[in-house]
Structures are given as C-alpha cells and as structure tokens.
CSV table of N, CA, C and O in Angstrom, one decimal:
chain,number,residue,atom,x,y,z
A,224,PHE,N,62.2,186.0,189.1
A,224,PHE,CA,62.7,187.8,189.7
A,224,PHE,C,61.8,189.1,189.4
A,224,PHE,O,61.9,189.5,190.2
A,225,LEU,N,61.1,189.0,188.3
A,225,LEU,CA,60.5,189.9,187.9
A,225,LEU,C,59.3,190.1,188.9
A,225,LEU,O,58.9,191.1,189.1
A,226,CYS,N,58.4,188.7,189.3
A,226,CYS,CA,57.4,189.0,190.2
A,226,CYS,C,58.0,189.1,191.9
A,226,CYS,O,57.5,190.2,192.2
A,227,SER,N,58.9,189.0,192.1
A,227,SER,CA,59.9,189.4,193.2
A,227,SER,C,59.9,190.9,193.6
A,227,SER,O,59.5,191.8,194.6
A,228,THR,N,59.8,191.6,192.4
A,228,THR,CA,60.3,192.9,192.2
A,228,THR,C,59.0,193.6,192.3
A,228,THR,O,59.3,194.4,193.0
A,229,ILE,N,58.3,193.4,191.8
A,229,ILE,CA,56.7,193.9,192.0
A,229,ILE,C,56.3,193.6,193.2
A,229,ILE,O,56.0,194.9,193.6
A,230,SER,N,56.6,192.5,193.5
A,230,SER,CA,55.9,192.3,195.2
A,230,SER,C,56.6,193.2,196.2
A,230,SER,O,55.5,193.8,196.8
A,231,THR,N,57.8,193.4,196.1
A,231,THR,CA,58.5,194.4,197.1
A,231,THR,C,57.9,195.8,196.9
A,231,THR,O,57.8,196.2,197.3
A,232,THR,N,57.8,196.1,195.7
A,232,THR,CA,57.7,197.6,195.0
A,232,THR,C,56.4,197.8,196.1
A,232,THR,O,55.8,199.0,196.1
A,233,LEU,N,55.4,196.9,195.4
A,233,LEU,CA,53.9,196.8,195.9
A,233,LEU,C,54.0,197.2,197.4
A,233,LEU,O,53.0,198.0,198.1
A,234,SER,N,55.0,196.2,198.3
A,234,SER,CA,54.9,196.3,200.0
A,234,SER,C,54.8,197.6,199.9
A,234,SER,O,55.0,198.1,201.4
A,235,SER,N,56.3,198.2,199.7
A,235,SER,CA,57.0,199.6,199.6
A,235,SER,C,56.2,200.6,199.5
A,235,SER,O,56.0,201.5,200.6
A,236,LEU,N,55.5,200.0,198.6
A,236,LEU,CA,54.4,201.6,198.4
A,236,LEU,C,53.1,201.7,199.6
A,236,LEU,O,53.0,202.7,200.1
A,237,SER,N,53.0,200.3,199.9
A,237,SER,CA,51.9,199.9,201.0
A,237,SER,C,52.3,200.8,202.2
A,237,SER,O,51.6,201.0,202.7
A,238,ALA,N,53.6,200.6,202.4
A,238,ALA,CA,53.9,200.6,204.2
A,238,ALA,C,54.1,202.5,204.0
A,238,ALA,O,54.1,203.0,205.0
A,239,VAL,N,55.0,202.8,202.7
A,239,VAL,CA,55.2,204.2,203.1
A,239,VAL,C,53.5,205.1,203.0
A,239,VAL,O,53.3,205.7,203.5
A,240,PHE,N,52.6,204.0,202.3
A,240,PHE,CA,51.1,205.1,202.3
A,240,PHE,C,50.4,204.6,203.9
A,240,PHE,O,49.8,205.9,204.2
A,241,LEU,N,50.6,203.3,204.3
A,241,LEU,CA,50.2,203.9,205.7
A,241,LEU,C,50.7,204.6,206.3
A,241,LEU,O,50.1,205.1,207.2
A,242,GLN,N,52.4,204.3,206.6
A,242,GLN,CA,52.9,205.3,207.7
A,242,GLN,C,52.5,207.0,207.2
A,242,GLN,O,52.6,207.4,208.4
A,243,GLY,N,52.7,207.2,206.0
A,243,GLY,CA,52.5,208.9,205.4
A,243,GLY,C,51.4,209.3,205.7
A,243,GLY,O,51.1,210.3,206.2
A,244,VAL,N,50.3,208.4,205.2
A,244,VAL,CA,49.0,209.0,205.1
A,244,VAL,C,48.2,208.5,206.2
A,244,VAL,O,47.3,209.3,207.0
A,245,VAL,N,47.7,207.1,206.5
A,245,VAL,CA,47.1,206.4,207.2
A,245,VAL,C,47.0,206.9,208.8
A,245,VAL,O,46.4,206.8,209.6
A,246,ARG,N,48.0,206.8,209.2
A,246,ARG,CA,48.6,206.8,210.3
A,246,ARG,C,48.6,208.5,211.0
A,246,ARG,O,48.6,208.5,211.9
A,247,GLN,N,48.8,208.9,209.6
A,247,GLN,CA,48.4,210.6,209.7
A,247,GLN,C,47.2,210.9,210.5
A,247,GLN,O,46.6,212.0,211.2
A,248,LEU,N,45.9,210.4,209.5
A,248,LEU,CA,45.0,210.1,209.5
A,248,LEU,C,44.5,209.5,210.8
A,248,LEU,O,43.1,210.3,211.4
A,249,ARG,N,44.7,208.5,211.2
A,249,ARG,CA,44.4,208.0,212.2
A,249,ARG,C,45.3,207.4,213.0
A,249,ARG,O,45.6,206.0,213.1
A,250,PRO,N,45.6,208.0,213.9
A,250,PRO,CA,47.3,207.6,214.9
A,250,PRO,C,46.9,206.5,215.8
A,250,PRO,O,48.0,206.0,216.6
A,251,SER,N,44.9,205.7,215.8
A,251,SER,CA,45.1,205.2,216.9
A,251,SER,C,44.9,203.9,216.5
A,251,SER,O,44.2,203.0,217.0
A,252,ILE,N,44.9,203.8,215.1
A,252,ILE,CA,44.8,202.8,214.4
A,252,ILE,C,45.5,201.2,214.9
A,252,ILE,O,46.7,201.6,215.4
A,253,THR,N,45.1,200.1,215.3
A,253,THR,CA,45.3,199.2,215.5
A,253,THR,C,46.1,198.5,214.7
A,253,THR,O,46.4,198.5,213.6
A,254,ASP,N,47.4,197.5,215.2
A,254,ASP,CA,48.3,197.0,214.4
A,254,ASP,C,47.3,196.2,213.5
A,254,ASP,O,48.0,195.6,212.5
A,255,GLU,N,46.3,195.3,214.1
A,255,GLU,CA,45.7,194.3,213.3
A,255,GLU,C,44.6,194.9,211.8
A,255,GLU,O,45.1,194.4,210.9
A,256,ARG,N,44.4,196.0,212.6
A,256,ARG,CA,43.9,196.8,211.3
A,256,ARG,C,44.7,197.8,210.4
A,256,ARG,O,44.3,197.7,209.3
A,257,ALA,N,46.0,197.8,211.0
A,257,ALA,CA,46.9,198.5,209.7
A,257,ALA,C,47.1,197.5,208.8
A,257,ALA,O,47.7,197.9,208.0
A,258,THR,N,47.4,196.3,209.4
A,258,THR,CA,47.8,195.6,208.4
A,258,THR,C,47.1,194.6,207.2
A,258,THR,O,46.9,195.0,206.5
A,259,GLN,N,45.6,195.0,208.2
A,259,GLN,CA,44.5,194.6,206.6
A,259,GLN,C,44.6,196.2,205.8
A,259,GLN,O,44.3,195.8,204.6
A,260,VAL,N,44.6,197.1,206.4
A,260,VAL,CA,44.6,198.3,205.2
A,260,VAL,C,46.0,198.1,204.5
A,260,VAL,O,45.7,198.5,203.2
A,261,SER,N,47.1,197.6,205.2
A,261,SER,CA,48.0,197.8,204.3
A,261,SER,C,47.9,196.6,203.1
A,261,SER,O,48.2,196.8,201.8
A,262,LYS,N,47.5,195.4,203.5
A,262,LYS,CA,47.3,194.4,202.5
A,262,LYS,C,46.0,195.3,201.6
A,262,LYS,O,46.3,195.0,199.8
A,263,ALA,N,45.5,195.7,202.1
A,263,ALA,CA,44.2,196.1,200.7
A,263,ALA,C,44.9,197.6,200.0
A,263,ALA,O,44.4,197.4,198.9
A,264,ILE,N,45.7,198.5,200.8
A,264,ILE,CA,46.5,199.4,199.2
A,264,ILE,C,47.6,198.8,198.7
A,264,ILE,O,47.5,198.9,197.1
A,265,CYS,N,47.6,197.5,199.0
A,265,CYS,CA,48.7,196.6,197.9
A,265,CYS,C,48.2,196.6,196.9
A,265,CYS,O,48.5,196.0,195.8
A,266,VAL,N,46.8,195.9,197.0
A,266,VAL,CA,45.8,194.9,196.1
A,266,VAL,C,45.4,195.8,195.5
A,266,VAL,O,45.5,196.1,194.4
A,267,GLY,N,45.0,197.2,195.7
A,267,GLY,CA,44.6,198.2,195.4
A,267,GLY,C,45.2,199.1,194.3
A,267,GLY,O,45.5,199.5,193.0
A,268,SER,N,46.7,198.7,194.6
A,268,SER,CA,48.0,199.7,193.9
A,268,SER,C,48.0,198.4,192.8
A,268,SER,O,48.6,199.1,191.9
A,269,GLY,N,48.4,197.3,193.1
A,269,GLY,CA,48.9,196.3,192.1
A,269,GLY,C,47.6,196.5,190.9
A,269,GLY,O,47.8,195.9,189.6
A,270,LEU,N,45.8,196.6,191.5
A,270,LEU,CA,45.0,196.7,190.4
A,270,LEU,C,45.2,198.0,189.8
A,270,LEU,O,45.1,198.0,188.3
A,271,VAL,N,45.4,198.7,190.1
A,271,VAL,CA,45.4,200.0,189.5
A,271,VAL,C,46.6,200.2,188.3
A,271,VAL,O,46.7,200.5,187.3
A,272,SER,N,47.9,199.1,188.7
A,272,SER,CA,49.1,199.2,187.9
A,272,SER,C,49.0,198.3,186.7
A,272,SER,O,48.9,198.9,185.9
A,273,PHE,N,47.7,197.3,187.1
A,273,PHE,CA,47.8,196.3,186.0
A,273,PHE,C,46.8,197.3,184.9
A,273,PHE,O,46.5,197.0,183.9
A,274,VAL,N,45.6,198.1,185.3
A,274,VAL,CA,44.8,198.7,184.6
A,274,VAL,C,45.6,199.6,184.2
A,274,VAL,O,45.2,200.1,182.4
A,275,MET,N,46.8,200.7,184.6
A,275,MET,CA,47.6,201.1,184.0
A,275,MET,C,48.3,200.5,182.9
A,275,MET,O,48.3,201.6,181.3
A,276,VAL,N,48.6,199.3,183.2
A,276,VAL,CA,49.7,198.7,181.8
A,276,VAL,C,48.4,198.3,180.8
A,276,VAL,O,48.9,198.4,179.5
A,277,MET,N,47.2,198.1,180.7
A,277,MET,CA,46.5,197.9,179.8
A,277,MET,C,46.2,199.0,179.0
A,277,MET,O,45.8,199.2,177.7
A,278,PHE,N,46.4,200.5,179.7
A,278,PHE,CA,45.6,201.7,179.1
A,278,PHE,C,47.2,201.6,178.4
A,278,PHE,O,46.8,202.1,177.0
A,279,VAL,N,48.1,201.5,178.6
A,279,VAL,CA,49.1,202.2,177.8
A,279,VAL,C,49.7,201.7,176.5
A,279,VAL,O,49.8,201.9,175.3
A,280,LYS,N,49.0,200.5,176.0
A,280,LYS,CA,48.7,199.8,175.0
A,280,LYS,C,48.0,200.3,173.6
A,280,LYS,O,48.8,200.4,173.0
A,281,TYR,N,47.1,200.7,174.3
A,281,TYR,CA,46.0,201.6,173.1
A,281,TYR,C,47.2,203.2,173.3
A,281,TYR,O,46.2,203.7,172.3
A,282,LEU,N,48.0,203.6,173.8
A,282,LEU,CA,48.6,205.1,173.4
A,282,LEU,C,49.4,205.2,171.9
A,282,LEU,O,49.0,206.4,171.5
A,283,GLY,N,49.8,204.2,171.7
A,283,GLY,CA,50.2,204.0,170.2
A,283,GLY,C,51.7,204.6,170.5
A,283,GLY,O,52.9,204.3,169.5
A,284,MET,N,52.3,205.0,171.2
A,284,MET,CA,53.5,205.9,171.3
A,284,MET,C,54.5,204.9,172.0
A,284,MET,O,55.6,205.1,171.8
A,285,GLY,N,54.2,203.8,173.2
A,285,GLY,CA,55.5,203.1,173.5
A,285,GLY,C,55.3,203.6,175.0
A,285,GLY,O,54.8,205.0,175.1
A,286,ILE,N,56.1,203.1,176.3
A,286,ILE,CA,55.9,203.5,177.1
A,286,ILE,C,56.9,204.7,177.6
A,286,ILE,O,56.9,205.5,178.6
A,287,MET,N,58.0,204.5,176.8
A,287,MET,CA,59.5,205.3,177.3
A,287,MET,C,58.6,206.9,177.1
A,287,MET,O,58.6,208.0,177.8
A,288,PRO,N,58.3,207.1,176.0
A,288,PRO,CA,57.4,208.7,175.7
A,288,PRO,C,56.4,209.0,176.3
A,288,PRO,O,56.3,210.3,176.9
A,289,VAL,N,55.8,208.3,177.0
A,289,VAL,CA,55.0,208.6,177.5
A,289,VAL,C,54.9,208.7,179.4
A,289,VAL,O,54.7,209.9,180.0
A,290,SER,N,56.2,207.8,179.4
A,290,SER,CA,56.8,208.2,181.1
A,290,SER,C,57.6,209.5,181.1
A,290,SER,O,57.6,210.0,182.1
A,291,LEU,N,57.8,210.0,179.8
A,291,LEU,CA,59.0,210.9,180.0
A,291,LEU,C,58.2,212.6,179.8
A,291,LEU,O,58.5,213.5,179.9
A,292,SER,N,56.9,211.8,179.6
A,292,SER,CA,55.5,213.3,179.0
A,292,SER,C,55.1,213.5,180.3
A,292,SER,O,55.6,213.2,181.7
A,293,ASP,N,54.4,214.7,180.5
A,293,ASP,CA,53.4,215.1,181.7
A,293,ASP,C,51.8,214.3,181.9
A,293,ASP,O,51.2,214.1,182.6
A,294,PHE,N,52.0,212.8,181.0
A,294,PHE,CA,50.9,212.0,181.2
A,294,PHE,C,50.8,211.6,182.8
A,294,PHE,O,49.7,211.4,183.2
A,295,PRO,N,51.7,210.8,183.2
A,295,PRO,CA,51.8,210.2,184.6
A,295,PRO,C,51.3,211.3,185.3
A,295,PRO,O,50.1,211.1,186.3
A,296,ALA,N,51.6,212.5,185.6
A,296,ALA,CA,51.1,213.9,186.3
A,296,ALA,C,50.0,214.4,186.3
A,296,ALA,O,49.1,214.1,187.1
A,297,ALA,N,49.8,213.9,184.6
A,297,ALA,CA,47.9,214.3,184.9
A,297,ALA,C,47.1,213.1,185.2
A,297,ALA,O,45.6,213.2,185.9
A,298,VAL,N,47.4,212.0,185.2
A,298,VAL,CA,46.6,210.9,185.7
A,298,VAL,C,46.7,210.8,187.1
A,298,VAL,O,45.2,210.5,187.6
A,299,PHE,N,47.8,211.1,187.7
A,299,PHE,CA,47.5,211.4,189.4
A,299,PHE,C,46.9,212.6,189.9
A,299,PHE,O,46.5,212.5,190.3
A,300,ASN,N,46.9,213.7,189.0
A,300,ASN,CA,46.2,214.7,189.5
A,300,ASN,C,44.7,214.2,189.7
A,300,ASN,O,43.8,214.9,189.9
A,301,ILE,N,44.5,213.7,188.3
A,301,ILE,CA,42.9,213.0,188.1
A,301,ILE,C,42.5,212.3,189.2
A,301,ILE,O,41.2,212.4,190.0
A,302,LEU,N,43.2,211.3,189.6
A,302,LEU,CA,42.8,210.7,191.1
A,302,LEU,C,43.0,211.4,192.2
A,302,LEU,O,42.3,211.1,193.4
C-alpha cells in the first residue's frame, strides 16, 4: 500500500511539473522526449525525498514540528 502511494505521488508530481513548467518552457517537446523528462523528474524527486528523509532523522525534533514550521519553505527557497 505504501509503495503504491509513493509511486502515485511521485508520478503526479512529475506530470504536474512536466505540464506546468517544462511544456511552458519547451512547447514543441515531443511526446517521447516528454516521457523521458517525466521519468527523470520522477527519479530525481524520489531521490530528493529520500535524502530529505535521511536528513530529518538528525533534526531531533521529529517530523511533525518540522513539517509545521518554516523549515520546508526554507529548504525549497534554497533549491
């Protein structure tokens, strides 16, 4: 169940990023190339999520206080 949820979330994130950002920057992108870009976005966002999970372990506060704080906004402003 969890693996399916993660897969669906990453695929959705990839599709939204592809349509919202990549197709705006490159409207003439072919479907084949868009599929490759979508897969790369999916793998990349999965790796970033994995690294963030490993990093949260060292914060000492747990995930809830961090997720409710300004930490996520600070991380994504850096990226």
